[in-house]
PDB file of C-alpha atoms in Angstrom:
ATOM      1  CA  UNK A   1      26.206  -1.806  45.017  1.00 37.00           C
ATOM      2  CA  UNK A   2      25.629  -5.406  45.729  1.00 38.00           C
ATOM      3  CA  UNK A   3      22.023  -6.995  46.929  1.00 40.00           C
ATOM      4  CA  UNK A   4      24.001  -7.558  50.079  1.00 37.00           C
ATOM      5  CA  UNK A   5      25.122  -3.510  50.440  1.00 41.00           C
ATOM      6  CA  UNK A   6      21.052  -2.707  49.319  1.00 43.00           C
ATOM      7  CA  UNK A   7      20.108  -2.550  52.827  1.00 43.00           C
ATOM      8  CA  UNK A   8      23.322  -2.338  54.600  1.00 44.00           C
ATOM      9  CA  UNK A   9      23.424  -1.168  57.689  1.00 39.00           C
ATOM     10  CA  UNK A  10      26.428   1.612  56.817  1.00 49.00           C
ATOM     11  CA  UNK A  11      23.622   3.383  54.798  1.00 58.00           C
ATOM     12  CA  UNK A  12      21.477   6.396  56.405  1.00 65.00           C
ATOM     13  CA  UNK A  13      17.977   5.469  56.893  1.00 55.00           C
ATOM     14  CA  UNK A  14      17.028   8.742  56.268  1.00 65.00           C
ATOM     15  CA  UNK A  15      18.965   9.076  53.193  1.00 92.00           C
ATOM     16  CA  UNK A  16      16.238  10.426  50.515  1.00 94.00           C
ATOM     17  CA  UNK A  17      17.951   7.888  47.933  1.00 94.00           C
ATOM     18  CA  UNK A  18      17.872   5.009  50.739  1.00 95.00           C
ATOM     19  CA  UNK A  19      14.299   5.325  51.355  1.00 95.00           C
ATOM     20  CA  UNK A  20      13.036   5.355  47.720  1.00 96.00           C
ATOM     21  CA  UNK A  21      15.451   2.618  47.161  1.00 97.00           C
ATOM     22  CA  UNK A  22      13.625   0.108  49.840  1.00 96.00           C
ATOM     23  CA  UNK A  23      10.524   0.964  48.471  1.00 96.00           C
ATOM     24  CA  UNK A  24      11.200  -0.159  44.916  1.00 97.00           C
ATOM     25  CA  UNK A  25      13.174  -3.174  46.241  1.00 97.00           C
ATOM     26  CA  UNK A  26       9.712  -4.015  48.216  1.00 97.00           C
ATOM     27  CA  UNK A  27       7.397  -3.307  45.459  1.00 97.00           C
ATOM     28  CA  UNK A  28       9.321  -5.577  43.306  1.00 97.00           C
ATOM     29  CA  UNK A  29      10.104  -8.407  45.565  1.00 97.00           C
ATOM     30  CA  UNK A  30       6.421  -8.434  46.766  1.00 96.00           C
ATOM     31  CA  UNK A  31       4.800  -8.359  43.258  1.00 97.00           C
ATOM     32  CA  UNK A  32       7.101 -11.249  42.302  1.00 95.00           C
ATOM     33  CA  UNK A  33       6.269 -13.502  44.704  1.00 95.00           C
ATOM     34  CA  UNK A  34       2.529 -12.299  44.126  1.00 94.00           C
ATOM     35  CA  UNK A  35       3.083 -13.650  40.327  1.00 94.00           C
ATOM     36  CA  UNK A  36       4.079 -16.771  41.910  1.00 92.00           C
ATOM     37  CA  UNK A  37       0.602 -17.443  42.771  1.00 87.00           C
ATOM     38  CA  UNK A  38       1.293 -19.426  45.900  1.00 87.00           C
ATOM     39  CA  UNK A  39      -1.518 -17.639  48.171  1.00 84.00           C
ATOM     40  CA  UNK A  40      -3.768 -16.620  45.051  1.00 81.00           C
ATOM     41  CA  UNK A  41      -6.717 -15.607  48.304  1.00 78.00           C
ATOM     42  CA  UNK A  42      -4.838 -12.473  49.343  1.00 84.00           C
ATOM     43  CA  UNK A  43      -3.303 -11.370  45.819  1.00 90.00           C
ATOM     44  CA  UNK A  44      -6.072  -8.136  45.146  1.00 91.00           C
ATOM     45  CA  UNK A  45      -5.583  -6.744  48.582  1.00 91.00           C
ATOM     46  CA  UNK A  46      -2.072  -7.765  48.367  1.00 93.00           C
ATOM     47  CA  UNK A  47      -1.835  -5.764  45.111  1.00 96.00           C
ATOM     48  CA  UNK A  48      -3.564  -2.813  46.506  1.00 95.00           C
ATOM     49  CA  UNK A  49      -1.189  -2.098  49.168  1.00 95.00           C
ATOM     50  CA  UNK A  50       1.674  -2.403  46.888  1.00 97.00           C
ATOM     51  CA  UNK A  51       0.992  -0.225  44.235  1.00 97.00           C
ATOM     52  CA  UNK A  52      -0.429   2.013  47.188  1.00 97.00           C
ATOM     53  CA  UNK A  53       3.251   2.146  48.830  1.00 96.00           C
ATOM     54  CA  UNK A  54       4.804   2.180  45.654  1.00 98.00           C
ATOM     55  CA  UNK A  55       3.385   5.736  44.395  1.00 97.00           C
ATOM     56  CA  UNK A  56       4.189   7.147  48.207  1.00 96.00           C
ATOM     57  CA  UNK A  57       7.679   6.584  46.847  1.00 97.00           C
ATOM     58  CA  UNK A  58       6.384   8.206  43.362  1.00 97.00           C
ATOM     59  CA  UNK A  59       4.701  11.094  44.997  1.00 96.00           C
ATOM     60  CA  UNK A  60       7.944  11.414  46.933  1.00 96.00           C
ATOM     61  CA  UNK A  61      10.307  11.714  43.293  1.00 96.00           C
ATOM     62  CA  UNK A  62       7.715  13.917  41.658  1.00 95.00           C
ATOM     63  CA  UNK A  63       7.713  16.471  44.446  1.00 95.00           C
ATOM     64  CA  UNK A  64      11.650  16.415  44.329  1.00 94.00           C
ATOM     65  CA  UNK A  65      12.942  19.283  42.568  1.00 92.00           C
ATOM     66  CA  UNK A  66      15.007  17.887  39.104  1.00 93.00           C
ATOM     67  CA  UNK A  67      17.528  15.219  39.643  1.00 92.00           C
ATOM     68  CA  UNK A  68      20.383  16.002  37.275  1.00 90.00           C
ATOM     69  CA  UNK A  69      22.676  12.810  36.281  1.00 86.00           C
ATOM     70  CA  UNK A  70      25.838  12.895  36.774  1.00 79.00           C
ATOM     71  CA  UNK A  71      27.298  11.713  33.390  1.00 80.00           C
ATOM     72  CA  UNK A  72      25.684  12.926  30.225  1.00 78.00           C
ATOM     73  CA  UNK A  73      24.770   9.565  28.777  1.00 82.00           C
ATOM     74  CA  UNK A  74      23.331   7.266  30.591  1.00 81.00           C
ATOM     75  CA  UNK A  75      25.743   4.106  31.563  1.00 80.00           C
ATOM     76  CA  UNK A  76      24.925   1.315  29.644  1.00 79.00           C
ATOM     77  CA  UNK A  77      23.474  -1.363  32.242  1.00 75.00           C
ATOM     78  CA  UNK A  78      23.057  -4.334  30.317  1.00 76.00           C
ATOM     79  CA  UNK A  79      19.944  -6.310  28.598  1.00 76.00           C
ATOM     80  CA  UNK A  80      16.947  -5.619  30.514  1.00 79.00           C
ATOM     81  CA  UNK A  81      15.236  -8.881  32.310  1.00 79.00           C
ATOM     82  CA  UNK A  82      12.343 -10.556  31.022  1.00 87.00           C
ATOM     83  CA  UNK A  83       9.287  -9.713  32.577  1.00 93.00           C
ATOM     84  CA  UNK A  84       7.017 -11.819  30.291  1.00 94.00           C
ATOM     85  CA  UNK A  85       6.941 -15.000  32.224  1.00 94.00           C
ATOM     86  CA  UNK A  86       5.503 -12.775  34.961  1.00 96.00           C
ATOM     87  CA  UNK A  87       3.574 -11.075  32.963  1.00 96.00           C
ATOM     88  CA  UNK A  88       1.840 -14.424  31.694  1.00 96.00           C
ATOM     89  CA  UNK A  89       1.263 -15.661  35.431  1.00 96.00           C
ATOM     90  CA  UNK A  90      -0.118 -12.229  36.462  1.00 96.00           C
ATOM     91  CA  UNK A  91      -3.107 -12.541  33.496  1.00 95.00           C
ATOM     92  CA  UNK A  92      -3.988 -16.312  34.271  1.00 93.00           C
ATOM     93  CA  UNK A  93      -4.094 -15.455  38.123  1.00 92.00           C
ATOM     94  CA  UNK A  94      -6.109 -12.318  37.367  1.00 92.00           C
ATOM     95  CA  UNK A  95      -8.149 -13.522  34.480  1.00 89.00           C
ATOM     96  CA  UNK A  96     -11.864 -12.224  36.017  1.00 86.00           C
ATOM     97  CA  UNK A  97     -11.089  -8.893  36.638  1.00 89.00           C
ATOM     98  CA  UNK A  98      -7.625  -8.755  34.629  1.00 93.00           C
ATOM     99  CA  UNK A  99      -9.095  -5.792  31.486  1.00 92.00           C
ATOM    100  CA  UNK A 100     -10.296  -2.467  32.750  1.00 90.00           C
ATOM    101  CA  UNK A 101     -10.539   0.965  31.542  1.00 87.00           C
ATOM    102  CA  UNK A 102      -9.363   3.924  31.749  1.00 84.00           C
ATOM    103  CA  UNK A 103      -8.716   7.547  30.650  1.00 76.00           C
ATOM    104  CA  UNK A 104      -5.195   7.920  29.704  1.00 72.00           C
ATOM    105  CA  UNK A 105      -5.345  11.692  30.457  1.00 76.00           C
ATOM    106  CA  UNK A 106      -7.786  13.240  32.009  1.00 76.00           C
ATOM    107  CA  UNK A 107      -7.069  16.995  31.495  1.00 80.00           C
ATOM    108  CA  UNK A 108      -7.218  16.427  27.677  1.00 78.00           C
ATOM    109  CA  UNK A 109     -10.995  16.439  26.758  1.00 77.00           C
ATOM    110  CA  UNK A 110     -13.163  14.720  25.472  1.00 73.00           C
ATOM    111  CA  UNK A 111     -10.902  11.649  25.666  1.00 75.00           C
ATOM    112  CA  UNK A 112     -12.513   8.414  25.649  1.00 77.00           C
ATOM    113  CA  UNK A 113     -12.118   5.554  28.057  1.00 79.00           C
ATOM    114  CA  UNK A 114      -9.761   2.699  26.406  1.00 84.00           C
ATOM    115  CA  UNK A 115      -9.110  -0.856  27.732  1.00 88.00           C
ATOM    116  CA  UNK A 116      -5.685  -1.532  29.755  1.00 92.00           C
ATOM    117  CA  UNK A 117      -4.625  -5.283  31.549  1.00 95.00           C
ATOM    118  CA  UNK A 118      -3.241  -5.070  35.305  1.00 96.00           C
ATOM    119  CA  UNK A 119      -1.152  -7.891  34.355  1.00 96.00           C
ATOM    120  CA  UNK A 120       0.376  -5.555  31.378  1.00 96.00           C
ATOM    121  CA  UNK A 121       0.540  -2.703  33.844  1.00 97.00           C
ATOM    122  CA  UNK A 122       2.462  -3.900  36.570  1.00 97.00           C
ATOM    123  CA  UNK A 123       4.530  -5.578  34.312  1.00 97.00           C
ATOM    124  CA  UNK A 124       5.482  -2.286  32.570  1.00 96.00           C
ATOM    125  CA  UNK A 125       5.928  -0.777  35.733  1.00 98.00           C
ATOM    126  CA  UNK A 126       8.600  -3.182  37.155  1.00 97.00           C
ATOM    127  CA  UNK A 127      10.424  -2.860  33.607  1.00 96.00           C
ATOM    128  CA  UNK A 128      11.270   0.426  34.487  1.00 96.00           C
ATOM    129  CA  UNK A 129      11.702   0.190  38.097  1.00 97.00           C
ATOM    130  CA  UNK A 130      13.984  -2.648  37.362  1.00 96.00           C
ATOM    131  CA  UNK A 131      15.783  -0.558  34.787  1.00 95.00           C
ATOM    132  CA  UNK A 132      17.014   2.330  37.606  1.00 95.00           C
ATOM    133  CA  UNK A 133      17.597  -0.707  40.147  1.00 95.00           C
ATOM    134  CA  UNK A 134      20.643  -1.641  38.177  1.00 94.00           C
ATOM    135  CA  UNK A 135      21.697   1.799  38.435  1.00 94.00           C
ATOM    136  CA  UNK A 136      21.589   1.999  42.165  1.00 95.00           C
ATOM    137  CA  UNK A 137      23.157  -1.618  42.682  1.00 94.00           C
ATOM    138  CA  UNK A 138      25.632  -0.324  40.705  1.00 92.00           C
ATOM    139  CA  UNK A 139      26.627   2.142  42.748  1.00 92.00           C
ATOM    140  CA  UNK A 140      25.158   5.066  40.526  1.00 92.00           C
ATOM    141  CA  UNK A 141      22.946   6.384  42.553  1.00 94.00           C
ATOM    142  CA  UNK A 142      22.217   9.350  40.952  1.00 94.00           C
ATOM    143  CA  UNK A 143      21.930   7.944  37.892  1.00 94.00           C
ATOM    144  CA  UNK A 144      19.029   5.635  39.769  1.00 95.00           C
ATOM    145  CA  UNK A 145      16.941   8.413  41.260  1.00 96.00           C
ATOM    146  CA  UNK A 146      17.246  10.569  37.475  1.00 95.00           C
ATOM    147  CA  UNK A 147      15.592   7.685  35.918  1.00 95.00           C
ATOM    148  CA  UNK A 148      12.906   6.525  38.614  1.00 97.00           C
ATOM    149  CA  UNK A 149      11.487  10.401  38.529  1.00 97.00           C
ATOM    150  CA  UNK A 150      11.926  10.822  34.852  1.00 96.00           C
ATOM    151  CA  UNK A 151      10.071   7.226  34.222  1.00 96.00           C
ATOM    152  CA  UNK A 152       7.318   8.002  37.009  1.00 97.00           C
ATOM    153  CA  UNK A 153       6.681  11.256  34.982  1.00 96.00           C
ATOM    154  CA  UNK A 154       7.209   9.487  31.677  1.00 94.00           C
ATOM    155  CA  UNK A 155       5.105   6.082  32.259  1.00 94.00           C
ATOM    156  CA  UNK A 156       5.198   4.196  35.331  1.00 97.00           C
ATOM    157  CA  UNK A 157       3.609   6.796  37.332  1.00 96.00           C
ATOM    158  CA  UNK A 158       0.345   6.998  35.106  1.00 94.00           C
ATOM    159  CA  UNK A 159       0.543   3.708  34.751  1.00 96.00           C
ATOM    160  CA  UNK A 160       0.563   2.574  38.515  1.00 97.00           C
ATOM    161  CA  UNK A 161      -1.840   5.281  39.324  1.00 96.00           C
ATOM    162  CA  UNK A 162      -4.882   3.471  36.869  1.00 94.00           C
ATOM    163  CA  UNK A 163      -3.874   0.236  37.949  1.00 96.00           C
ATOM    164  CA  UNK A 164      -4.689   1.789  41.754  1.00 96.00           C
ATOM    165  CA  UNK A 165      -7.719   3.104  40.262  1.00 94.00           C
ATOM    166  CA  UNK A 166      -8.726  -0.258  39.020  1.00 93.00           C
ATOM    167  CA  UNK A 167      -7.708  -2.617  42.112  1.00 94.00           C
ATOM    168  CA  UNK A 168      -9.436  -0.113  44.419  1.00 93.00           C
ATOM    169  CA  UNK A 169     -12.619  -0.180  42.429  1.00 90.00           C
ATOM    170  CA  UNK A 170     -12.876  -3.774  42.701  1.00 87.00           C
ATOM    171  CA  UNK A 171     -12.167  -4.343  46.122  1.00 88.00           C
ATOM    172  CA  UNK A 172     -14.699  -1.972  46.882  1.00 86.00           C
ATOM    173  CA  UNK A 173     -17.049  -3.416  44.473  1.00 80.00           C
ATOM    174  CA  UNK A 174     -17.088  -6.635  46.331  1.00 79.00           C
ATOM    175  CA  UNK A 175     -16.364  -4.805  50.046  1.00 81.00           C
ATOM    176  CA  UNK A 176     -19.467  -2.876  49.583  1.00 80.00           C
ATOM    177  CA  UNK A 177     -21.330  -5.933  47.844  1.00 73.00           C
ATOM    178  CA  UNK A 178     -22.300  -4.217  44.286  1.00 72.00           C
ATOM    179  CA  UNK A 179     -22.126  -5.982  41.362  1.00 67.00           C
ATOM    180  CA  UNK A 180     -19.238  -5.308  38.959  1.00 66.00           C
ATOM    181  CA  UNK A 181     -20.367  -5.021  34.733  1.00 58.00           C
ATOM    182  CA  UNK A 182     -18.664  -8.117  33.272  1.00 50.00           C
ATOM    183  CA  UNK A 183     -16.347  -6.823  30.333  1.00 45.00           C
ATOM    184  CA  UNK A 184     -16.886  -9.761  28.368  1.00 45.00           C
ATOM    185  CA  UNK A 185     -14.981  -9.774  24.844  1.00 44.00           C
ATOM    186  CA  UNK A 186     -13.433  -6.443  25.602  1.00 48.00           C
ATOM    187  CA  UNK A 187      -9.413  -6.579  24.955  1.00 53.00           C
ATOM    188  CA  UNK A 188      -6.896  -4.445  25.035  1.00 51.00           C
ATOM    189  CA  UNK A 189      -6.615  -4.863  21.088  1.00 49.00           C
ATOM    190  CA  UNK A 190      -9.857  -2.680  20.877  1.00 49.00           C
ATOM    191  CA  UNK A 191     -10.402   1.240  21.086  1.00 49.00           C
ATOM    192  CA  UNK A 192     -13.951   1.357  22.990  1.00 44.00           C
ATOM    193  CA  UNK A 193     -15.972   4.865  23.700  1.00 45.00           C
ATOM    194  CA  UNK A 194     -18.461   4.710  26.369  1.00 40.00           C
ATOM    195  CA  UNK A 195     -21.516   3.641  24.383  1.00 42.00           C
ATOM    196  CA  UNK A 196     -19.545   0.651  23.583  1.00 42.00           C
ATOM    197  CA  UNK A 197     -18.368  -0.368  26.423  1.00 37.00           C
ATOM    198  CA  UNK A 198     -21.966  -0.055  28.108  1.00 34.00           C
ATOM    199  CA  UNK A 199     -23.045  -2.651  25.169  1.00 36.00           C
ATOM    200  CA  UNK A 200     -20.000  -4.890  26.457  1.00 38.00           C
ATOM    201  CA  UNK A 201     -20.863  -4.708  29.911  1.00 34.00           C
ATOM    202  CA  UNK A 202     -23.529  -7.727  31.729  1.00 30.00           C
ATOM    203  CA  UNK A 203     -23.682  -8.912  34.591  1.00 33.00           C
ATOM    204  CA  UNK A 204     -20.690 -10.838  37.127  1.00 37.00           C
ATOM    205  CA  UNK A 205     -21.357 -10.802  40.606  1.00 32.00           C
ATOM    206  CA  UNK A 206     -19.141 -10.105  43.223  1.00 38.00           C
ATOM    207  CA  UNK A 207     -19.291 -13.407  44.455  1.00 41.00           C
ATOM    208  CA  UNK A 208     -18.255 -15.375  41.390  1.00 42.00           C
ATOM    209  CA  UNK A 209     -14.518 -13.676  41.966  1.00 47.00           C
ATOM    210  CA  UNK A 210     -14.509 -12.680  45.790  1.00 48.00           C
ATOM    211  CA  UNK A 211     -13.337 -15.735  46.831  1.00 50.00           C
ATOM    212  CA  UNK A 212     -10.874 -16.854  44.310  1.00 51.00           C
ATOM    213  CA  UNK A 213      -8.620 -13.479  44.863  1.00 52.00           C
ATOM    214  CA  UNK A 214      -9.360 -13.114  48.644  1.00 52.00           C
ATOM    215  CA  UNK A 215     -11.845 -10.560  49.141  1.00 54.00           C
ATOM    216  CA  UNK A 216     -15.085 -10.543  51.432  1.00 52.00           C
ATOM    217  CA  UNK A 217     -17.725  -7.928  51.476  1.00 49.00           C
ATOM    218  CA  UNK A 218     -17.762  -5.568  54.068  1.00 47.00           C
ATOM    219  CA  UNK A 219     -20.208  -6.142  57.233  1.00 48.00           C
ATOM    220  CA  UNK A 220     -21.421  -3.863  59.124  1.00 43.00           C
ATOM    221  CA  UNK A 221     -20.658  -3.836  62.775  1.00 43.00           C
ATOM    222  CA  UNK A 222     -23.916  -3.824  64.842  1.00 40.00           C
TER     223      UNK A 222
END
């Protein structure tokens, strides 16, 4: 299946594989151009709504009973794209707010926070949403959908859920005008508990990154 037969119009609209198709297709074109950083004002809110849309389709696969491929090894489809270049414009765009934490599970206790990248994450994700498009243009369509729900159980549903987390908490940071804990010399290379991520943390108002990635605080409406 062609880029040309993606979205052609023979297809059913309804078709369950159609729909979750043109959602990945969407998340993926938008997040490229995003990485572009042509309009580097709306790229947050931009972000949000993505990754928002982009676990419907997740939700969606992980509510679908077990999709069962129809060969027993998977078809080989070729050397998977580089994402790093992407990757690399992401973290330079995002630089203020790029590290976060996060619990990696939360039913397993006593599980302390660690430090993640939304540049790392939503490259990751696209690796393997990529990875099943191939499939699907292809042709193997079964073969797409068996490795979008086993990789949104697997990784990139965990994985776009705390980068939701994390672009929601800062929009509403600076939407509700509260100050956001700077995580200054916290990296991704470093395990960090709570304790010492509270020593990590100062102070960066909203203000010194509103502006640059297109968000306002809210107003109130007299």
């Amino acid at each position: 299946m062609s880029d040309a037969t993606l979205h052609s119009t023979t297809q059913d609209p309804d078709d369950f594989a159609v729909q979750i198709a043109d959602q990945i297709e969407s998340f993926l074109v938008a997040v490229t151009e995003v990485a572009k950083g042509d309009e580097p004002d709306s790229a947050v809110p931009f972000l949000l709504l993505e990754v928002s849309q982009l676990l419907l389709a997740g939700g969606r696969l992980g509510a679908h009973e077990d999709i069962v491929p129809e060969e027993r090894y998977e078809p080989d489809p070729g050397p998977e794209p580089d994402v790093d270049g992407l990757r690399e414009r992401l973290a330079v765009m995002l630089e203020p707010i790029d590290v976060y934490s996060e619990v990696f599970d939360p039913y397993e206790p006593r599980k302390a926070p660690v430090p993640a990248r939304i540049s790392d994450d939503l490259a990751d994700v696209i690796t393997d949403l990529r990875h099943g498009m191939v499939h699907y243009r292809a042709g193997r369509t079964t073969e797409a959908l068996w490795w979008w729900q086993f990789s949104y159980f697997s990784n990139w549903g965990s994985t776009a859920s705390a980068t939701l987390r994390a672009l929601q908490s800062l929009v509403a940071h600076v939407r509700l005008n509260q100050p956001l804990d700077e995580l200054d010399g916290l990296d991704t290379d470093q395990g960090l508990g709570d304790e010492t991520l509270a020593e990590e943390a100062g102070r960066v108002m909203a203000r010194e990154i509103a502006a640059p990635l297109g968000l306002r605080p809210a107003r109130r409406v007299k």
